[in-house]
JSON list of C-alpha atoms in Angstrom, two decimals:
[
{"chain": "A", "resi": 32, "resn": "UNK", "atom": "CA", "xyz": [-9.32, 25.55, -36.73]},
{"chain": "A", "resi": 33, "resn": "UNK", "atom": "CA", "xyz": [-8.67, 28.51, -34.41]},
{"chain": "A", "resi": 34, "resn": "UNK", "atom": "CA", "xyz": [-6.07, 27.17, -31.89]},
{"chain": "A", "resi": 35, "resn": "UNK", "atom": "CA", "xyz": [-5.69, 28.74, -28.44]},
{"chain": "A", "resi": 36, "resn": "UNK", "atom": "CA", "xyz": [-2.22, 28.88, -27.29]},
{"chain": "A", "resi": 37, "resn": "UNK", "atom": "CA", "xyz": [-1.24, 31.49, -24.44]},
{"chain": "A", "resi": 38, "resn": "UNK", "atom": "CA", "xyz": [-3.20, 31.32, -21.05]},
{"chain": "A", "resi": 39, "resn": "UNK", "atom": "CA", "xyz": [-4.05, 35.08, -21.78]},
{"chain": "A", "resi": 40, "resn": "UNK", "atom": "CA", "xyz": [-6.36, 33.79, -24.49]},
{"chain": "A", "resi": 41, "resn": "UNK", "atom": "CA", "xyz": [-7.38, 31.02, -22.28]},
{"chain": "A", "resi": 42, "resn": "UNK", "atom": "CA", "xyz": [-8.59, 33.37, -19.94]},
{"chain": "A", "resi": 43, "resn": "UNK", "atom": "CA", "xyz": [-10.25, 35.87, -22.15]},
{"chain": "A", "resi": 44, "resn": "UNK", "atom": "CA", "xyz": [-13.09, 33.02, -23.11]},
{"chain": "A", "resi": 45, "resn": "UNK", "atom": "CA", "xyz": [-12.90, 31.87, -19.21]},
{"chain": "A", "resi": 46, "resn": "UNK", "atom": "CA", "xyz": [-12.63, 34.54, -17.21]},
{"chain": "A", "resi": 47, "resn": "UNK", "atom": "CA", "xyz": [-10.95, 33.63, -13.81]},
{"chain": "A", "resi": 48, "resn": "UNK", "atom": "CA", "xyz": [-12.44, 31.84, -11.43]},
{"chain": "A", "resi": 49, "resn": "UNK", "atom": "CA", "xyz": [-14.90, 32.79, -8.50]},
{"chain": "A", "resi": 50, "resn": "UNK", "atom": "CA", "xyz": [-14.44, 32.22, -4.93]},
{"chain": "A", "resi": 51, "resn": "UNK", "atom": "CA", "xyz": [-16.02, 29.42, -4.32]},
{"chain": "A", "resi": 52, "resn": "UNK", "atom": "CA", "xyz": [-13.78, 27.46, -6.99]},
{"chain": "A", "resi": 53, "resn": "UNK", "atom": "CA", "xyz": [-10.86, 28.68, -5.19]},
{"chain": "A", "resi": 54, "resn": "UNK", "atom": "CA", "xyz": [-12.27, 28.87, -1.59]},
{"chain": "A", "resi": 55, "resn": "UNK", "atom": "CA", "xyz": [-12.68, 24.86, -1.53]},
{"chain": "A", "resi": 56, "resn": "UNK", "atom": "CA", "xyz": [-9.14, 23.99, -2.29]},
{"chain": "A", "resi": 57, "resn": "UNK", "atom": "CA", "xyz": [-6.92, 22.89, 0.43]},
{"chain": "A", "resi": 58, "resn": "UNK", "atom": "CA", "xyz": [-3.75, 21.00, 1.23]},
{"chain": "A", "resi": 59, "resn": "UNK", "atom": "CA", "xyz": [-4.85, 18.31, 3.75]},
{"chain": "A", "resi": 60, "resn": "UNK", "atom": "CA", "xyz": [-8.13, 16.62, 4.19]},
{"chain": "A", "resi": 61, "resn": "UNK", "atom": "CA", "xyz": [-10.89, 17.80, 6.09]},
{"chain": "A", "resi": 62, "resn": "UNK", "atom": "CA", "xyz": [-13.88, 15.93, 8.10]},
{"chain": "A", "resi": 63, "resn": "UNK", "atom": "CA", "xyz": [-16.08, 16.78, 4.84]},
{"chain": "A", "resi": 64, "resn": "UNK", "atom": "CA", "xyz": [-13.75, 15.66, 2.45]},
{"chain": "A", "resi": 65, "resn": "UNK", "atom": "CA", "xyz": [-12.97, 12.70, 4.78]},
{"chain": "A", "resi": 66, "resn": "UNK", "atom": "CA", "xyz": [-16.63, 11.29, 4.31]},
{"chain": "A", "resi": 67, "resn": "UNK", "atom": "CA", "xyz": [-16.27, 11.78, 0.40]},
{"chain": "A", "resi": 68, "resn": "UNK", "atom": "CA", "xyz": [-13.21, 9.58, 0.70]},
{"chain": "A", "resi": 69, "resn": "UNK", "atom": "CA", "xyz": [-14.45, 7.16, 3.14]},
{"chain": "A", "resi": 70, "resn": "UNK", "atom": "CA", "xyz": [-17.84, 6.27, 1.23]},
{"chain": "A", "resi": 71, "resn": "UNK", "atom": "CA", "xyz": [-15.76, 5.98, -2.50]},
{"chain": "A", "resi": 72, "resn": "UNK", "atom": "CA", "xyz": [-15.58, 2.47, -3.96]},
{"chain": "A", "resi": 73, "resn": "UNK", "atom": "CA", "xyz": [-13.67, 3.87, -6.89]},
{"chain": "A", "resi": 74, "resn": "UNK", "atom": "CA", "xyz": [-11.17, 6.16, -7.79]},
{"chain": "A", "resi": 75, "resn": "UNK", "atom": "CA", "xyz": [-9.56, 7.20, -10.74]},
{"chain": "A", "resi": 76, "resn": "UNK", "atom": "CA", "xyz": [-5.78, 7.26, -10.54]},
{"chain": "A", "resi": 77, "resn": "UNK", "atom": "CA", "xyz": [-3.65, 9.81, -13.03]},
{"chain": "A", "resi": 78, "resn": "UNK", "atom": "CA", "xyz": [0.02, 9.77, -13.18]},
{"chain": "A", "resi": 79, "resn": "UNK", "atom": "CA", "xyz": [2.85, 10.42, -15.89]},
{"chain": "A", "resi": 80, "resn": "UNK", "atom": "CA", "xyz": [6.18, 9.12, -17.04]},
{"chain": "A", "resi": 81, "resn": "UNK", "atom": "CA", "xyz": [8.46, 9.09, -20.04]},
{"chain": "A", "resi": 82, "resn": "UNK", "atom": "CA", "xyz": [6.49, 7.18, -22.15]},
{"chain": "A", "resi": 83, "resn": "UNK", "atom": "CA", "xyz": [3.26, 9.71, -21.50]},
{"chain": "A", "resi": 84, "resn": "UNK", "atom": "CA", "xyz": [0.36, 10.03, -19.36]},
{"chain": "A", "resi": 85, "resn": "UNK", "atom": "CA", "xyz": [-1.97, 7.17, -17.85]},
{"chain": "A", "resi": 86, "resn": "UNK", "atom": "CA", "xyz": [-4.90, 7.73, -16.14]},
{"chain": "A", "resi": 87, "resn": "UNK", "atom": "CA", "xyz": [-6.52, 3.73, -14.41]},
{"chain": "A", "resi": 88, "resn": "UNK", "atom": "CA", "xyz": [-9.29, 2.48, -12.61]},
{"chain": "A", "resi": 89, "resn": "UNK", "atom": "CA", "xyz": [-9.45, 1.39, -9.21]},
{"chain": "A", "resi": 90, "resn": "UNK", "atom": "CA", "xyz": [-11.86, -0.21, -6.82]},
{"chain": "A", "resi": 91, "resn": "UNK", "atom": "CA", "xyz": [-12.62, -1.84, -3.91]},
{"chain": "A", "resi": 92, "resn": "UNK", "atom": "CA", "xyz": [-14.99, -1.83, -1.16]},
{"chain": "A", "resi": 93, "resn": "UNK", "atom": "CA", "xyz": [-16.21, 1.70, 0.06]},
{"chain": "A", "resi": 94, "resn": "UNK", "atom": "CA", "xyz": [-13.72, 3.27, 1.67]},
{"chain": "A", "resi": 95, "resn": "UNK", "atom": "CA", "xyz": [-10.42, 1.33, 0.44]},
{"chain": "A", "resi": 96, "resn": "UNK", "atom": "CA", "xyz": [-8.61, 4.29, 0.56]},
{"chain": "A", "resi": 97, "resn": "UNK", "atom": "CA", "xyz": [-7.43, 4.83, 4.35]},
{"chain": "A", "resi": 98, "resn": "UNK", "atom": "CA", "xyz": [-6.78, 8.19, 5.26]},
{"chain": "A", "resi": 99, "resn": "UNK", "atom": "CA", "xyz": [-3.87, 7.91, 7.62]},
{"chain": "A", "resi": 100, "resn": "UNK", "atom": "CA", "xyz": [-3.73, 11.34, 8.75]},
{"chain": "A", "resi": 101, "resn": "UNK", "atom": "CA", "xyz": [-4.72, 14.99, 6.76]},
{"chain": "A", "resi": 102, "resn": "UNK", "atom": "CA", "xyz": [-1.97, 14.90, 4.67]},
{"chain": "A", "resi": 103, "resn": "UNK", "atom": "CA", "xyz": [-1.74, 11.53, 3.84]},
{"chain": "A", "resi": 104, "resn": "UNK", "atom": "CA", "xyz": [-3.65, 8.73, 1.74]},
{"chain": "A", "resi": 105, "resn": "UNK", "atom": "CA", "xyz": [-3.21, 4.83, 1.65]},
{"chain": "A", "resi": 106, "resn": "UNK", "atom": "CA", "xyz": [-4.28, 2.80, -1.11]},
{"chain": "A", "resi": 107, "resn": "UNK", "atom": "CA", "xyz": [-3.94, -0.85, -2.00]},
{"chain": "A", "resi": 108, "resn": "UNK", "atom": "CA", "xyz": [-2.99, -2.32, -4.46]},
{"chain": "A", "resi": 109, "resn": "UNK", "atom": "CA", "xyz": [-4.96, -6.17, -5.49]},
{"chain": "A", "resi": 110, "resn": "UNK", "atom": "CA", "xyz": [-4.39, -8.22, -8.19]},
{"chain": "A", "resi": 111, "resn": "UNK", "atom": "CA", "xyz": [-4.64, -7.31, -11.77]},
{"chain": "A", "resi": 112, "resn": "UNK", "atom": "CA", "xyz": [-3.13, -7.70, -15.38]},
{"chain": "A", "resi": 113, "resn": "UNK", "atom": "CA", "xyz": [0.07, -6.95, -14.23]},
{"chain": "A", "resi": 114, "resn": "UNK", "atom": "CA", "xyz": [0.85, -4.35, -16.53]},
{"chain": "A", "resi": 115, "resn": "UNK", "atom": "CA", "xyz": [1.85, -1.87, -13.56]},
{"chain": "A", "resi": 116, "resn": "UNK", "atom": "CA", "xyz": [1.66, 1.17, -15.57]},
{"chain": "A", "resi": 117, "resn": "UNK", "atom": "CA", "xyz": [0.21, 3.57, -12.63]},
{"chain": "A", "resi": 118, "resn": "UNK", "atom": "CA", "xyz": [3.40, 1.87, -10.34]},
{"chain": "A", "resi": 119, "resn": "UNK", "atom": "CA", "xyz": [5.84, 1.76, -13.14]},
{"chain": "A", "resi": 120, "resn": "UNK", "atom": "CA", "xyz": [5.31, 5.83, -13.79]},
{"chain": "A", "resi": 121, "resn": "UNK", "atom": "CA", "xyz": [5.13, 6.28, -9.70]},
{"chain": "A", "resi": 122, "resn": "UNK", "atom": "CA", "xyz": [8.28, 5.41, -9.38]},
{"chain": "A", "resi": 123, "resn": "UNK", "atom": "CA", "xyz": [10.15, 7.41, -12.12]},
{"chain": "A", "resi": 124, "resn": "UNK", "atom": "CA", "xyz": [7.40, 10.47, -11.31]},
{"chain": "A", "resi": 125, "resn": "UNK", "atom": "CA", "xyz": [5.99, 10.63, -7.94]},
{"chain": "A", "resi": 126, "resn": "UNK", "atom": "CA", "xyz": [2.80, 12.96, -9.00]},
{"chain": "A", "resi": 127, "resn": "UNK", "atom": "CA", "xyz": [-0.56, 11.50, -8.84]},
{"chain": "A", "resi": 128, "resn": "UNK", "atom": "CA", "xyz": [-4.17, 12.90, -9.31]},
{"chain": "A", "resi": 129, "resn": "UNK", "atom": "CA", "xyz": [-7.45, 10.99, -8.04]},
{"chain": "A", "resi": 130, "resn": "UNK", "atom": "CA", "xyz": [-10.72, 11.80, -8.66]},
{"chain": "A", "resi": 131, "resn": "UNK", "atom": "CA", "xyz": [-12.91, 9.61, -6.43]},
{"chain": "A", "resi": 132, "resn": "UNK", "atom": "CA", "xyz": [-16.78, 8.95, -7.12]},
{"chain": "A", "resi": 133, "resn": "UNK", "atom": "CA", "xyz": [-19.54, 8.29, -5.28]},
{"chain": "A", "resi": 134, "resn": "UNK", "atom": "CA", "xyz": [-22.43, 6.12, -6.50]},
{"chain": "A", "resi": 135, "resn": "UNK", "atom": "CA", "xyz": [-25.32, 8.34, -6.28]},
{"chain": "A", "resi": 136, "resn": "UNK", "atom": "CA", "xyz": [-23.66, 12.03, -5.47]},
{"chain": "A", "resi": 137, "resn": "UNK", "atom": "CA", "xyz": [-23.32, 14.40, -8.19]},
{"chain": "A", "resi": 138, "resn": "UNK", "atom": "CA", "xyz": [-20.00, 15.65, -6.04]},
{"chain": "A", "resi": 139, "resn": "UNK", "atom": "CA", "xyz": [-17.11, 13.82, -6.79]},
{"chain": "A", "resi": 140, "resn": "UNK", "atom": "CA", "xyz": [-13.41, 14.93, -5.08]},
{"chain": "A", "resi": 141, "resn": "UNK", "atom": "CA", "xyz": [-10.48, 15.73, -6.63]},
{"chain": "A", "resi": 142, "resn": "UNK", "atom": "CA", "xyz": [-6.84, 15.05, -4.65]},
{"chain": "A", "resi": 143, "resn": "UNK", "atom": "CA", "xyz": [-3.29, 15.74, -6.22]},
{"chain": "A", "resi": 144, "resn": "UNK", "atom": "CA", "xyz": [-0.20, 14.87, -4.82]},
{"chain": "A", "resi": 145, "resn": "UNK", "atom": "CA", "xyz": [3.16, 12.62, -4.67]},
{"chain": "A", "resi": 146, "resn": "UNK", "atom": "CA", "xyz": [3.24, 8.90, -4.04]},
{"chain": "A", "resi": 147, "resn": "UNK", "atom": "CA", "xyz": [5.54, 6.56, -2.99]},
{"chain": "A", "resi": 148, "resn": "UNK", "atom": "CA", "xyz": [5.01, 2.27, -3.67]},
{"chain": "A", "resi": 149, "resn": "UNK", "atom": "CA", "xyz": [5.18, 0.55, -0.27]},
{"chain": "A", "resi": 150, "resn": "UNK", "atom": "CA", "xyz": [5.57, -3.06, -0.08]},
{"chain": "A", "resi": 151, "resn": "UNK", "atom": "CA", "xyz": [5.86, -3.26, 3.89]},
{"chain": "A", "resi": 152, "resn": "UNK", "atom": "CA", "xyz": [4.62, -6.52, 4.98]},
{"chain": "A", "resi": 153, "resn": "UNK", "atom": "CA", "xyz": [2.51, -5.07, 8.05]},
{"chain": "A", "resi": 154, "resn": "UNK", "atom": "CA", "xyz": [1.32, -2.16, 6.20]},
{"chain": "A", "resi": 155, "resn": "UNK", "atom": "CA", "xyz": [0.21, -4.91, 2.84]},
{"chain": "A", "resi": 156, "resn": "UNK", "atom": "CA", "xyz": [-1.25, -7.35, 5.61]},
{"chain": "A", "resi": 157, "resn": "UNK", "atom": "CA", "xyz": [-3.37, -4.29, 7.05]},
{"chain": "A", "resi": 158, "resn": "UNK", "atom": "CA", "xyz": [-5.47, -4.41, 3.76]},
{"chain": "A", "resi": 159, "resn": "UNK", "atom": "CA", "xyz": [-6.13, -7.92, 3.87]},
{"chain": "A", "resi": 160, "resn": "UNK", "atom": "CA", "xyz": [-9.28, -9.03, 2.22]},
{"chain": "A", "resi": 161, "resn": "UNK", "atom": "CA", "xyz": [-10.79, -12.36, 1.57]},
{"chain": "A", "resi": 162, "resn": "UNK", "atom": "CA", "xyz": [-7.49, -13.59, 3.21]},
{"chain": "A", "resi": 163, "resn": "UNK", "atom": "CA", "xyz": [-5.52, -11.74, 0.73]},
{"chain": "A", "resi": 164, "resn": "UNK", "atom": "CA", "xyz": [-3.15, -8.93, 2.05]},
{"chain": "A", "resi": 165, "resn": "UNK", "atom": "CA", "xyz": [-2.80, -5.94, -1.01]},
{"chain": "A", "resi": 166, "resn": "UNK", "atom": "CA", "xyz": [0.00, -6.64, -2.79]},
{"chain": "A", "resi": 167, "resn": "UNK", "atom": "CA", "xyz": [1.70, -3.15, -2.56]},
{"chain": "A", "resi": 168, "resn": "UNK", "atom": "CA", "xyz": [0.29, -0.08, -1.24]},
{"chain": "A", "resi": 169, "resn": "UNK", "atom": "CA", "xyz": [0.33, 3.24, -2.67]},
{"chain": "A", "resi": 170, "resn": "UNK", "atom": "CA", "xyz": [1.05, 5.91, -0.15]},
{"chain": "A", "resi": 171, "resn": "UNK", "atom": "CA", "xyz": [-0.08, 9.45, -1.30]},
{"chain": "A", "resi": 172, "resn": "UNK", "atom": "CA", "xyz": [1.43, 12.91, 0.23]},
{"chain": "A", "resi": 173, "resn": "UNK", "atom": "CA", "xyz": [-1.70, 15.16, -0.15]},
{"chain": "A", "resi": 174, "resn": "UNK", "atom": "CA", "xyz": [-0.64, 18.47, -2.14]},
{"chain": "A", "resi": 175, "resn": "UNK", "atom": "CA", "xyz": [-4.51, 19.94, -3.12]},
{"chain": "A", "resi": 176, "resn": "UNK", "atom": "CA", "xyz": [-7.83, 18.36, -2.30]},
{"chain": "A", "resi": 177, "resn": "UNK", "atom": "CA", "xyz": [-11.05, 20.30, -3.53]},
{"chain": "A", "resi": 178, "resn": "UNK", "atom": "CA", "xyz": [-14.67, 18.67, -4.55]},
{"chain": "A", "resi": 179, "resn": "UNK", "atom": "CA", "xyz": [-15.72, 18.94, -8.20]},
{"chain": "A", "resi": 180, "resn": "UNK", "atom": "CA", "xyz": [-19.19, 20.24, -8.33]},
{"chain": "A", "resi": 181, "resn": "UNK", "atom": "CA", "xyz": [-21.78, 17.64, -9.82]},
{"chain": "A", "resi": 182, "resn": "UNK", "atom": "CA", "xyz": [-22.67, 19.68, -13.31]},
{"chain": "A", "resi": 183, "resn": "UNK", "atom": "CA", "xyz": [-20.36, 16.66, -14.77]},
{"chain": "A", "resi": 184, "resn": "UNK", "atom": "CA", "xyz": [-22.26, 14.32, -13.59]},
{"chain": "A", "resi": 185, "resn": "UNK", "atom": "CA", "xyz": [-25.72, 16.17, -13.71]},
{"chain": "A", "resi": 186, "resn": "UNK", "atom": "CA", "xyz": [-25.00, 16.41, -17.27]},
{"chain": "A", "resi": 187, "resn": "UNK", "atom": "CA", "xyz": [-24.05, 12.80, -18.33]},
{"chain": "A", "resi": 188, "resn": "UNK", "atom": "CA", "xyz": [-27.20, 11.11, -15.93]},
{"chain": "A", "resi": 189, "resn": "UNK", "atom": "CA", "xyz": [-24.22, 8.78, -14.75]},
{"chain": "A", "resi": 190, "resn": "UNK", "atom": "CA", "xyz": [-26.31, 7.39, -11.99]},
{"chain": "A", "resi": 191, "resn": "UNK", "atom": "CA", "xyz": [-29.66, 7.15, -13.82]},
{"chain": "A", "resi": 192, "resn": "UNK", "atom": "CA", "xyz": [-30.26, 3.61, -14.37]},
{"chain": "A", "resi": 193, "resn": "UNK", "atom": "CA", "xyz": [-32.67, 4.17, -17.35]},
{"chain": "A", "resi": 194, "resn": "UNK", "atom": "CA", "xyz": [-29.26, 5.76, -19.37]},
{"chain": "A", "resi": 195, "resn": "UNK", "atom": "CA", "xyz": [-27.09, 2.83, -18.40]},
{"chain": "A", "resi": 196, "resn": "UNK", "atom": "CA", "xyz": [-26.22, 0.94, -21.86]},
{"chain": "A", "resi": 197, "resn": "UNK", "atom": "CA", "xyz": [-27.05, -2.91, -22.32]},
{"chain": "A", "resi": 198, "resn": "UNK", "atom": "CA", "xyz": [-23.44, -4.59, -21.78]},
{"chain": "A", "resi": 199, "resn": "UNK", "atom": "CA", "xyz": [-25.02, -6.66, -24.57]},
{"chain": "A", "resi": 200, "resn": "UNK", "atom": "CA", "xyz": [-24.87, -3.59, -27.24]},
{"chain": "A", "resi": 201, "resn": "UNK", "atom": "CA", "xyz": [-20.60, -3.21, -26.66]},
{"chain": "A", "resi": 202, "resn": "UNK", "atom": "CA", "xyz": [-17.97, -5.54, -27.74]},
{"chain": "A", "resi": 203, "resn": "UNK", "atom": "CA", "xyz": [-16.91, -8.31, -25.69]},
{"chain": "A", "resi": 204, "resn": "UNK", "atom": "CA", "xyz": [-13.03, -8.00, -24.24]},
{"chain": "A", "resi": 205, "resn": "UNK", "atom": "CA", "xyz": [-12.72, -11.18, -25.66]},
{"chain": "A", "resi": 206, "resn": "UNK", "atom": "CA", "xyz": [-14.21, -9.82, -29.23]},
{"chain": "A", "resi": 207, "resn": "UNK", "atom": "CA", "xyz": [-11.67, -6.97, -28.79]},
{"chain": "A", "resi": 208, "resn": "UNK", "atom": "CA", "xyz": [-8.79, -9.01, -27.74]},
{"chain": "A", "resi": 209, "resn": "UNK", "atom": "CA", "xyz": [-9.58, -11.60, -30.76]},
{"chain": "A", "resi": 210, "resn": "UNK", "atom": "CA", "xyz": [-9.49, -8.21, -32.98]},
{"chain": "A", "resi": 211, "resn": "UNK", "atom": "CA", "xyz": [-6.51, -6.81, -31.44]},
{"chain": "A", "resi": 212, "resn": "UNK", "atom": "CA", "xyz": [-4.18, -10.18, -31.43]},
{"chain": "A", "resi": 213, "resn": "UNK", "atom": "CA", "xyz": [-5.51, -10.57, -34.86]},
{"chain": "A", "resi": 214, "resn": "UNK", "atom": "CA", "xyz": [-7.17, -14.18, -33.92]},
{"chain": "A", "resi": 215, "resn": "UNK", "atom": "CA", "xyz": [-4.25, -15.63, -31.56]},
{"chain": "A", "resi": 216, "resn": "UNK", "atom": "CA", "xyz": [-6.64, -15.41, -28.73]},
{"chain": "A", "resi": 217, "resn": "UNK", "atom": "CA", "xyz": [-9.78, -17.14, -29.00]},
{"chain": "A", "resi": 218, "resn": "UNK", "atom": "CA", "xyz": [-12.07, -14.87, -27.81]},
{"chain": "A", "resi": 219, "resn": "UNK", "atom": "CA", "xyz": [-15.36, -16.88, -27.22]},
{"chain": "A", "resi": 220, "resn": "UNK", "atom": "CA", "xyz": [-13.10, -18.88, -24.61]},
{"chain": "A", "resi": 221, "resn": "UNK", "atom": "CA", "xyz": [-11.40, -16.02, -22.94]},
{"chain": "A", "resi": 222, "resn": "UNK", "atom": "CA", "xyz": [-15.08, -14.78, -22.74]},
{"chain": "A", "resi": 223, "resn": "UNK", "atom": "CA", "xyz": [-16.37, -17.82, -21.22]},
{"chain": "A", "resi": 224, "resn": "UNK", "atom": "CA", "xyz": [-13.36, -18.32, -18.96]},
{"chain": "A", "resi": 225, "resn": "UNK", "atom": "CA", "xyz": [-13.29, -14.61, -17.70]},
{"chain": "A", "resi": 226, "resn": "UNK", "atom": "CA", "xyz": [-16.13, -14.67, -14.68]},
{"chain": "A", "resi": 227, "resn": "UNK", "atom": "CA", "xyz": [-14.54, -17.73, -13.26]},
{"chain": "A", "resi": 228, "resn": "UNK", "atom": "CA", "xyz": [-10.86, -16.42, -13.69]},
{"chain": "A", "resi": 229, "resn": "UNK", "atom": "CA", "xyz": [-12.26, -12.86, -12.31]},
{"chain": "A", "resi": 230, "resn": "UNK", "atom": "CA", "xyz": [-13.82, -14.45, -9.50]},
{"chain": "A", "resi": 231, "resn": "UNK", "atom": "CA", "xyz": [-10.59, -16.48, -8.05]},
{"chain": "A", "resi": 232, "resn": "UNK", "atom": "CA", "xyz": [-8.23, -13.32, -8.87]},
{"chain": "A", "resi": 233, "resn": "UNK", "atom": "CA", "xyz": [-10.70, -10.81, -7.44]},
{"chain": "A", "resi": 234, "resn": "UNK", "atom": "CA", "xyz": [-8.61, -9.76, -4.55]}
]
């Protein structure tokens, strides 16, 4: 295997890149980038801390982010496993990447920055859903913010429903967890229990 390993071989296969890849990348958030933001119901979260990198989920309703001004991002945080590893590397390492999505637009947008964990009762209570106030809320210091064009997404047909895969064809979380706690959790239950557990923990 041929290995690259200097960024002067890196960018002998690359080149550099054109303007418009460097043109689009800012340090607060624009109108256009606003309405990327504003119409996301999911975002992918990156951050890093001694024990290595993470990279989670999160969703909500569109627009669960709140863009308190240009250079900074509020997100909520609603219930979950409790593992906390996104919060637990936030707080020894501040640096965070998102990549939101948009159901149906190739163009997804890309935001890096610093966070702090807020667990301010008005700010929490100002996320309230279903009765249920978030039960911390990220708050994100915009460094870069720049869209990702859609060959990505182009490429994998994300939103083409005649790709998406049966759920019926992948293992089960209860099948895996069965697997993975070799047999101390009884995965046909933990199947059968899930929607109804999901649906009282949802927010």
């Amino acid at each position: 295997m041929t290995k690259i390993s200097t960024i002067e071989q890196l960018e002998a296969l690359y080149g550099v890149p054109g303007e418009t890849s460097l043109v689009k990348e800012l340090d607060h958030v624009i109108p256009e980038y606003a309405a990327f933001i504003e119409a996301s119901p999911f975002v992918s979260l990156a951050t890093s801390g001694p024990e290595g990198l993470d990279c989670s989920p999160r969703g909500d309703l569109a627009g669960f982010v709140r863009i308190h001004d240009p250079r900074t991002l509020m997100m909520p945080d609603r219930r979950g496993n409790n593992r906390a590893d996104s919060l637990r590397n936030i707080i020894r390492d501040p640096r965070v990447a998102l990549l939101f999505l948009v159901p149906g637009s190739g163009t997804t947008l890309r935001v890096n920055g610093r966070a702090h964990i807020s667990v301010d009762a008005e700010l929490c209570s100002s996320f309230t859903v279903e009765g249920k106030p978030a039960r911390s809320v990220t708050v994100i210091d915009v460094d870069a913010v720049y869209f990702q064009c859609a060959r990505a997404i182009v490429r994998s047909e994300l939103w083409n429903p005649e790709r998406h895969v049966d759920p019926k064809t992948l293992p089960t979380p209860g099948q895996i967890l069965a697997i993975t706690s070799r047999a101390s959790i009884d995965g046909e239950t933990y199947d059968r229990e899930w929607p109804e557990r999901a649906k009282k923990s949802m927010w």
